XYZ file of C-alpha atoms in Angstrom:
207
model
C -49.564 -0.257 -24.281
C -47.158 1.672 -22.048
C -45.840 -0.634 -19.325
C -43.351 1.748 -17.646
C -42.535 5.438 -17.813
C -39.286 6.381 -19.498
C -36.325 6.560 -17.066
C -38.431 5.014 -14.294
C -36.963 2.290 -12.077
C -38.379 -1.145 -12.939
C -36.017 -3.460 -11.038
C -33.105 -3.369 -8.612
C -30.916 -5.971 -6.950
C -27.446 -7.151 -5.930
C -25.068 -9.487 -7.725
C -24.477 -12.890 -6.162
C -21.234 -14.651 -5.287
C -20.860 -15.532 -8.974
C -21.063 -11.856 -9.961
C -24.418 -12.326 -11.677
C -27.871 -10.858 -11.229
C -31.079 -11.920 -12.999
C -34.077 -9.638 -13.586
C -37.273 -11.554 -14.311
C -40.791 -10.766 -15.487
C -39.804 -7.778 -17.612
C -41.924 -6.680 -20.554
C -40.482 -6.443 -24.042
C -38.706 -3.170 -24.675
C -35.448 -1.278 -24.325
C -33.869 -1.096 -20.879
C -30.782 0.465 -19.331
C -28.772 -1.147 -16.569
C -26.676 1.095 -14.328
C -24.487 0.283 -11.352
C -25.385 2.197 -8.189
C -22.822 0.731 -5.783
C -19.542 -1.011 -6.689
C -18.004 -3.975 -4.912
C -15.308 -2.983 -2.362
C -12.022 -2.340 -4.157
C -13.664 -1.271 -7.410
C -14.645 2.059 -8.986
C -18.294 2.835 -9.643
C -19.243 2.256 -13.292
C -21.324 5.298 -14.298
C -22.044 4.071 -17.811
C -25.568 3.053 -18.853
C -25.610 -0.423 -20.431
C -28.403 -1.120 -22.883
C -30.481 -4.296 -22.863
C -33.034 -4.860 -25.635
C -35.806 -7.394 -25.091
C -37.358 -7.833 -28.522
C -39.974 -10.228 -29.916
C -38.405 -13.178 -31.767
C -41.125 -15.608 -32.790
C -44.225 -17.360 -31.518
C -42.241 -20.286 -30.211
C -39.951 -18.241 -27.976
C -41.784 -17.902 -24.694
C -39.012 -16.204 -22.759
C -36.623 -13.633 -24.232
C -33.181 -13.424 -22.622
C -30.539 -10.747 -22.971
C -27.036 -10.894 -21.464
C -25.218 -7.714 -20.410
C -21.569 -7.956 -19.356
C -20.013 -5.171 -17.295
C -16.243 -4.915 -16.772
C -15.287 -3.525 -13.374
C -12.295 -1.220 -12.832
C -10.203 -1.781 -9.690
C -9.269 1.074 -7.382
C -5.699 2.170 -8.190
C -3.390 4.533 -6.336
C 0.162 5.279 -7.493
C 2.840 6.772 -5.236
C 5.803 8.377 -7.022
C 9.040 9.323 -5.244
C 11.441 11.634 -7.108
C 14.477 13.836 -6.507
C 13.416 17.409 -5.781
C 15.909 18.999 -8.188
C 16.399 16.479 -10.996
C 12.976 14.771 -10.689
C 14.703 11.445 -11.250
C 12.904 8.446 -9.700
C 14.200 7.209 -6.350
C 14.293 3.435 -5.976
C 14.216 1.608 -2.643
C 12.539 4.255 -0.481
C 10.447 2.588 2.230
C 6.919 3.746 3.062
C 4.553 2.706 5.822
C 0.929 2.455 4.637
C -2.062 1.873 6.874
C -5.822 2.313 7.031
C -7.108 4.724 9.649
C -8.831 3.152 12.634
C -10.971 6.177 13.419
C -8.676 7.588 16.096
C -7.230 10.961 15.169
C -3.595 10.772 14.012
C -3.488 7.104 15.023
C -0.212 5.359 14.295
C -0.300 1.945 12.589
C -0.380 -1.053 14.921
C 0.542 -4.683 14.451
C -0.862 -6.235 11.301
C -2.174 -2.823 10.160
C 1.397 -1.789 9.421
C 2.575 -2.502 5.886
C 6.003 -1.495 4.575
C 6.441 -1.116 0.819
C 9.394 0.114 -1.229
C 9.547 2.107 -4.438
C 10.594 0.229 -7.575
C 13.080 1.225 -10.292
C 10.578 3.822 -11.535
C 10.298 5.300 -8.046
C 6.751 3.973 -7.759
C 4.556 2.012 -5.372
C 1.302 0.741 -6.874
C -1.729 0.061 -4.680
C -4.859 -1.649 -5.989
C -8.228 -2.974 -4.833
C -8.350 -0.661 -1.812
C -11.644 -0.850 0.073
C -13.491 2.382 0.971
C -11.942 4.273 3.857
C -9.226 6.715 4.870
C -5.574 5.731 4.401
C -2.258 7.165 5.563
C 1.176 6.926 4.007
C 4.473 7.971 5.613
C 8.097 7.633 4.595
C 9.797 5.141 6.905
C 13.175 4.460 5.303
C 14.787 7.246 3.199
C 17.717 6.743 0.866
C 21.204 7.609 2.134
C 22.025 11.212 1.314
C 18.400 12.375 1.425
C 16.493 14.196 4.159
C 13.886 11.987 5.828
C 10.307 13.169 5.227
C 8.145 12.090 8.139
C 4.997 13.836 6.887
C 1.852 11.697 7.184
C -0.138 12.064 3.961
C -3.807 11.112 4.048
C -6.081 10.067 1.205
C -9.614 8.740 0.994
C -11.282 6.037 -1.111
C -14.997 6.816 -1.257
C -17.911 4.400 -1.372
C -17.882 4.992 -5.128
C -14.256 3.814 -5.306
C -13.021 7.291 -6.240
C -9.703 8.685 -4.925
C -9.550 11.944 -2.993
C -6.701 13.562 -1.051
C -9.283 14.858 1.433
C -12.954 14.143 2.012
C -14.215 17.183 0.071
C -11.370 17.406 -2.480
C -11.836 16.653 -6.212
C -12.166 12.934 -6.935
C -10.344 10.805 -9.513
C -10.755 7.281 -10.842
C -7.015 6.725 -10.397
C -5.025 8.347 -7.623
C -1.487 9.698 -7.851
C 0.676 11.009 -5.016
C 3.997 12.602 -6.018
C 6.542 13.156 -3.254
C 9.805 15.018 -3.839
C 12.872 14.270 -1.731
C 15.519 16.847 -0.879
C 19.177 15.878 -0.614
C 21.117 16.446 2.580
C 23.033 19.728 2.076
C 26.817 19.304 1.883
C 28.751 20.216 4.991
C 30.832 23.380 4.803
C 34.579 22.849 4.994
C 35.881 23.647 8.453
C 38.485 26.462 8.522
C 42.071 25.291 8.731
C 43.642 25.617 12.150
C 46.357 28.211 12.298
C 49.735 27.076 13.543
C 50.822 28.159 17.014
C 52.308 31.606 17.104
C 50.580 32.736 13.910
C 49.246 36.237 13.579
C 47.225 37.970 10.886
C 48.320 40.871 8.741
C 45.976 43.642 7.749
C 44.952 41.827 4.577
C 43.960 38.673 6.476
C 46.968 36.535 5.631
C 48.646 34.426 8.304
C 52.235 34.969 9.185
C 54.445 33.012 11.558
C 56.997 34.687 13.714
């Protein structure tokens, strides 16, 4: 006897505080469990997980099947490198904040978080909740030009990373920022001694 059409929805629910969900009163058969909304800070699991409820014996009144799903946290990696050599730059400070909804809003109070790049020139962010975020260089290294550009990225409801709302999405985000060195100052011309004059070939002579 057919109890449910193939690929039809037979049950839906939310996990509890213990991360578990129980589906009851299901007929014997093969089922697929699929996540439709991840917890904040995690990436949507698009895989179908199989659960087989099969007859065991006459003395088993209730058949149970356990399905364990491993969640993947949202991850964003910022990389700061030298523009010419592409060597990592350690100790560069960045201000990171979540947008409040006001256009071009600057971070305020507790919203402001300063992080610094490590020896690999990286800052790693994880478990970011859905929303729009901004990142801006706040403390450049000596000898490098300060980059005050505000870079914006979005974490969707599915936990996916995007540089803009309609841009391609990725399970792990990466932002690479190149830093340009301050150009060397040109040597100032030497002052000519008093009474000096120039010959036709540009040389200085003193009378």
